[in-house]
Short mmCIF file of C-alpha atoms in Angstrom, two decimals:
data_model
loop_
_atom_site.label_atom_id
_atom_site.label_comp_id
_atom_site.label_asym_id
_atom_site.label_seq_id
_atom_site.Cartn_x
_atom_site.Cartn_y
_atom_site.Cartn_z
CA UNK A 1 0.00 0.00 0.00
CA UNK A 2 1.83 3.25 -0.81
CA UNK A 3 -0.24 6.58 0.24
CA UNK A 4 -0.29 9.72 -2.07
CA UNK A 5 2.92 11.85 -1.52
CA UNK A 6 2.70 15.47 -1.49
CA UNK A 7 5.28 15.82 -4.20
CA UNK A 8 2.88 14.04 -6.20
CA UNK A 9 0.30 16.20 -5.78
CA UNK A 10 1.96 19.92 -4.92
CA UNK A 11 1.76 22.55 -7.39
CA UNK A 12 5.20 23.54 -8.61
CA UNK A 13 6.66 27.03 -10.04
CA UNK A 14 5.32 28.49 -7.53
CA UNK A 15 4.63 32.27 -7.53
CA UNK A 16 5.82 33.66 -4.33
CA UNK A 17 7.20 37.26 -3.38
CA UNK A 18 10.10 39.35 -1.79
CA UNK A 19 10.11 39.72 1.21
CA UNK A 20 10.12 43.68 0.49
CA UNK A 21 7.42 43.49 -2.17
CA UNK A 22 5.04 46.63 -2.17
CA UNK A 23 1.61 46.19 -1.04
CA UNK A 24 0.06 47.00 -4.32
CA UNK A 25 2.76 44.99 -6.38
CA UNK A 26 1.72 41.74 -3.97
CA UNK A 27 -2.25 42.53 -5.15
CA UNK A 28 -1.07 42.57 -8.43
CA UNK A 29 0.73 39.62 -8.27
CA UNK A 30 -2.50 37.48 -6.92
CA UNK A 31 -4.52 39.06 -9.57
CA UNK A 32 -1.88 38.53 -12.52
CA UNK A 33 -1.56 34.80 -11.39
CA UNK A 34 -5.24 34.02 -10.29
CA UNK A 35 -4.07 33.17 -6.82
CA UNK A 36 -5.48 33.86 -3.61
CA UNK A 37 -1.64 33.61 -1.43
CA UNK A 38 1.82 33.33 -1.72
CA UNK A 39 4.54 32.62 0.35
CA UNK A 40 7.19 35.16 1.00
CA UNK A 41 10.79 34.29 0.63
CA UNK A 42 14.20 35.44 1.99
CA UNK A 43 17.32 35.82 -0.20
CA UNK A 44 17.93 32.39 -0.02
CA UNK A 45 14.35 31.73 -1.13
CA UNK A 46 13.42 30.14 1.55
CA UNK A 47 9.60 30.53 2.55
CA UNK A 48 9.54 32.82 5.72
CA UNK A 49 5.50 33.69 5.53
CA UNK A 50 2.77 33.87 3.75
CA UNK A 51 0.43 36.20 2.60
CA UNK A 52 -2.91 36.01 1.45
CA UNK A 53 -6.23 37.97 0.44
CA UNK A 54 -7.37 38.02 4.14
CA UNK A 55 -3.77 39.47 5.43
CA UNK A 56 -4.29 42.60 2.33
CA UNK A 57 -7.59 43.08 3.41
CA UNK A 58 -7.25 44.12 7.14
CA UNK A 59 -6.07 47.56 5.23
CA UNK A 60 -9.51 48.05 3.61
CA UNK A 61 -11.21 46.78 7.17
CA UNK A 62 -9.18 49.58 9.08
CA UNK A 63 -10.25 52.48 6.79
CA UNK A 64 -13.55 54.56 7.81
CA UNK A 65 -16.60 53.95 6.43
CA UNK A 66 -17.63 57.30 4.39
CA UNK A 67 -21.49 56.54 4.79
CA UNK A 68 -21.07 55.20 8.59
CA UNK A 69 -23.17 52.81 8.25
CA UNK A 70 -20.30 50.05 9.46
CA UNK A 71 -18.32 50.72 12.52
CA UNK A 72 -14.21 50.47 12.58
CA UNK A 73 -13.73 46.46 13.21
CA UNK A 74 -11.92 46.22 16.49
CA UNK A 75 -8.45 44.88 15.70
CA UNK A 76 -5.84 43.10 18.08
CA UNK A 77 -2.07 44.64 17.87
CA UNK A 78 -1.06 42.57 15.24
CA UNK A 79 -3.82 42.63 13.14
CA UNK A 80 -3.29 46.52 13.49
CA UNK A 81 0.20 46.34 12.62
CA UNK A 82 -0.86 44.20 9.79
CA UNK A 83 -3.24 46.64 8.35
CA UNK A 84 -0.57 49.27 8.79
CA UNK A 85 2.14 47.54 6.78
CA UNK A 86 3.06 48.12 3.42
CA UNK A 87 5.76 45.36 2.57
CA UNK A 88 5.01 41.59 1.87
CA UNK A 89 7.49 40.97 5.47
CA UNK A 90 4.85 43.02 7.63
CA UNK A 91 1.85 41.95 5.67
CA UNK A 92 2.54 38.01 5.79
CA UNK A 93 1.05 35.38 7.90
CA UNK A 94 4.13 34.11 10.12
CA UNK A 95 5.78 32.04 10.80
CA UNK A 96 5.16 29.53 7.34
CA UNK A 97 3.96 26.05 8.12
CA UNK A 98 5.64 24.00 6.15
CA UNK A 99 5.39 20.48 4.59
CA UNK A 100 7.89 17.74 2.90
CA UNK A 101 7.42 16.24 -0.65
CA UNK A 102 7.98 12.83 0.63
CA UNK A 103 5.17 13.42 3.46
CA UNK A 104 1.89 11.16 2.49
CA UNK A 105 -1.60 13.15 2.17
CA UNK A 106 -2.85 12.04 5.75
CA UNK A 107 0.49 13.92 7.06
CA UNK A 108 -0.15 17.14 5.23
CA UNK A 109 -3.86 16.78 6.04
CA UNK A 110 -3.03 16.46 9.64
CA UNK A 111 -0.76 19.20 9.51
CA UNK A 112 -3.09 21.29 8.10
CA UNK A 113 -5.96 20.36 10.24
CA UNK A 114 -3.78 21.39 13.59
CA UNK A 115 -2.45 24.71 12.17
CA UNK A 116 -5.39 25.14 10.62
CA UNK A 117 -4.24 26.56 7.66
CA UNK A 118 -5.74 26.43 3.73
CA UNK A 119 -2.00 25.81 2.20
CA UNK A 120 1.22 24.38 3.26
CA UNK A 121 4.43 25.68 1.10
CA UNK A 122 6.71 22.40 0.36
CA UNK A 123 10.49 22.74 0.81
CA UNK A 124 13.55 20.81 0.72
CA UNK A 125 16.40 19.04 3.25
CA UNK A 126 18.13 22.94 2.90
CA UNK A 127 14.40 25.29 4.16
CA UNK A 128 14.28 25.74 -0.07
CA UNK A 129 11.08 26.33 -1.62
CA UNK A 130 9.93 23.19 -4.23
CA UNK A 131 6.25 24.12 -4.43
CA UNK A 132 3.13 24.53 -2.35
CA UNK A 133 0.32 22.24 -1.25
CA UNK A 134 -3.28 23.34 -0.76
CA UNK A 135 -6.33 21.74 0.56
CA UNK A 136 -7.85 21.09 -2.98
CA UNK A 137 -4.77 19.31 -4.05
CA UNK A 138 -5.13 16.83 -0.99
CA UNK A 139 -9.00 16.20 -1.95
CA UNK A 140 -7.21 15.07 -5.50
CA UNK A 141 -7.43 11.85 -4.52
CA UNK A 142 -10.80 11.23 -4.24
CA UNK A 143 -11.03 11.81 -7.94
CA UNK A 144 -9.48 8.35 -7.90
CA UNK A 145 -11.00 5.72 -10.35
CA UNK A 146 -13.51 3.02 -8.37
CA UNK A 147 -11.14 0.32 -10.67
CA UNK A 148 -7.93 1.77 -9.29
CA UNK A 149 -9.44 1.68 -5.63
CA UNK A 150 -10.74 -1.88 -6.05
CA UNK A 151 -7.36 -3.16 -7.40
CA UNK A 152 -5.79 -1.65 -4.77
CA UNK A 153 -7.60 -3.62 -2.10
CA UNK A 154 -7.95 -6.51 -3.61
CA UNK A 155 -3.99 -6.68 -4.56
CA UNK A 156 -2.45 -4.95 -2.17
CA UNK A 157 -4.62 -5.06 0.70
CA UNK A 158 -6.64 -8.49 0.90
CA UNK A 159 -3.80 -10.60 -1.20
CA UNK A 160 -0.49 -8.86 -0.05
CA UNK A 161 -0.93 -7.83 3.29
CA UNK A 162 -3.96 -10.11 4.71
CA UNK A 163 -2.60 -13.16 2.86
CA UNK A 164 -6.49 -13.92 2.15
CA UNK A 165 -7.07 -16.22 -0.98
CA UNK A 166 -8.85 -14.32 -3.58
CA UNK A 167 -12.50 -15.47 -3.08
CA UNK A 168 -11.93 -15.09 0.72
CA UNK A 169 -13.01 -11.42 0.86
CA UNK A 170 -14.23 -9.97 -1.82
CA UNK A 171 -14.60 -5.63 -2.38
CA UNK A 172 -17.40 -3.89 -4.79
CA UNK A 173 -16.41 -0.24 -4.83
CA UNK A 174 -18.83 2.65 -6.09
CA UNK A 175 -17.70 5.99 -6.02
CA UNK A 176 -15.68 5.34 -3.61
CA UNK A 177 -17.66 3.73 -1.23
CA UNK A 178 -16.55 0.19 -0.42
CA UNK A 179 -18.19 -2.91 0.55
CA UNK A 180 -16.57 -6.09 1.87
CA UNK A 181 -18.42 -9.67 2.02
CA UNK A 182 -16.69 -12.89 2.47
CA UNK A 183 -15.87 -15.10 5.55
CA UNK A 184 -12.27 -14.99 7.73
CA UNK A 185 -10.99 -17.66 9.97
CA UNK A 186 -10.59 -15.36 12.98
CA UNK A 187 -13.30 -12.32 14.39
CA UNK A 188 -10.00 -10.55 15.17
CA UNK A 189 -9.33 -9.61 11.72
CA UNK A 190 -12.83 -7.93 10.19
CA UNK A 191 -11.37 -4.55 11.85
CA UNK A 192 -8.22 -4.37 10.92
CA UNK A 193 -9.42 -5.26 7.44
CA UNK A 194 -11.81 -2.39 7.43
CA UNK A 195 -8.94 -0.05 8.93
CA UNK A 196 -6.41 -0.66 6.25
CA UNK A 197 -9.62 -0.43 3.13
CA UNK A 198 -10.01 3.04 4.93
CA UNK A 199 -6.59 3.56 4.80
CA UNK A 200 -6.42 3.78 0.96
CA UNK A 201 -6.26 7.05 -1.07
CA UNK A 202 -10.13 7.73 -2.66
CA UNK A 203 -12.19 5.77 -0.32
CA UNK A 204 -14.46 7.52 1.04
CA UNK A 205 -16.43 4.99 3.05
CA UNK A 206 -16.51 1.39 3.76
CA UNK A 207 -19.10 -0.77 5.05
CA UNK A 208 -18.17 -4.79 5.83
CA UNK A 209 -20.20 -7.78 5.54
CA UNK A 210 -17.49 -10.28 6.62
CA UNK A 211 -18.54 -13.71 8.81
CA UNK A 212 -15.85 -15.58 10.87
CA UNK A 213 -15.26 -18.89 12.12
CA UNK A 214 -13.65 -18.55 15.56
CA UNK A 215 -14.37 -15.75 17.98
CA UNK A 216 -11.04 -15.06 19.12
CA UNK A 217 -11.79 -11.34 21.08
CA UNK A 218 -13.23 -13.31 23.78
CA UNK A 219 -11.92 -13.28 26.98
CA UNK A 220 -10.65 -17.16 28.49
CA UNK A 221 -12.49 -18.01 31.58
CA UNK A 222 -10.10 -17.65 34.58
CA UNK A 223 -7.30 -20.50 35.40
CA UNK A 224 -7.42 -21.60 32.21
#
């Protein structure tokens, strides 16, 4: 079973910008490259931020409404100093969160999930930047092919790493969605069966229909 990597999925040529890039040239740049962030890079061009649509628009937020109909959003010291800056460096989201290209999906996902963050920049051994990651390239893989998901389980999951002959355990798979019917030796194994199907890039759901033989997840009676 091999998960996804994000090198597989990141986007590459990435646009990104100076740390000492003008406000207005950074709005251009999003505009010019039909992007909604970018990471900000030192000399070495190594990712030290990012900044996005949300960070630029703190300075339209802070200005006064000429009709007064909307009050002046209250805005911590940072967000302030935010909507007071005028270089990509005091604009930027910091410090960048940042992934590996050899990291799997779930590892990127998860990383995203904690920082919660839309976009992880990718970089090498050496901080550099290689591309950028984003939550729609993760969901990628659900545009997986049913066929490629079924072969997948069947092969690598119920053959390879189960051991189970072929009619054993058998998988239908429709749009994702996985069902397994069939019979195993030992009650033991239906979940971690239905852990590893989960396990595999494009499912999206899996529902089992497996008998067994011997209940083995019983307790033995006492002095025995």
């Amino acid at each position: 079973m091999r998960h996804r990597t994000v090198a597989e999925l990141m986007t590459r040529g990435v646009v990104r910008a100076r740390r000492d890039l003008p406000f207005k040239e950074i709005v251009k740049l999003l505009a010019e490259n039909d992007v909604t962030a970018v990471p900000v890079v030192d000399e070495l061009d190594r990712p030290m931020g990012l900044v996005s649509e949300a960070d630029l628009l703190r300075k339209s937020a802070d200005q006064a409404d000429p009709s007064g109909r909307t009050p002046i959003p209250h805005l911590e010291a940072w967000e302030r100093a935010k909507a007071e800056g005028a270089r990509a460096e005091e604009l930027m989201s910091a410090p960048a969160v940042c992934a590996r290209p050899e990291w799997t999906v779930v590892e990127a996902a998860r990383l995203m999930e904690v920082q919660n963050v839309k976009r992880l920049p990718v970089v090498d051994e050496t901080d550099k930047l290689l591309g950028i990651v984003s939550r729609s390239d993760l969901l990628r893989v659900f545009l997986r092919r049913d066929d490629a998901i079924h072969e997948e389980i069947d092969r690598d999951v119920l053959q390879r790493t189960m051991g189970f002959a072929p009619s054993a355990v058998t998988a239908e798979v429709s749009e994702g969605q996985v069902v397994l019917s069939g019979s195993v030796e030992f009650k033991s194994l239906i979940p971690i069966v239905d852990r590893l199907c989960r396990s595999v890039d494009g499912v999206v759901s899996v529902a089992e229909h497996i008998t067994y033989r011997t209940d083995d997840t019983r307790s033995s009676p006492t002095g025995t």
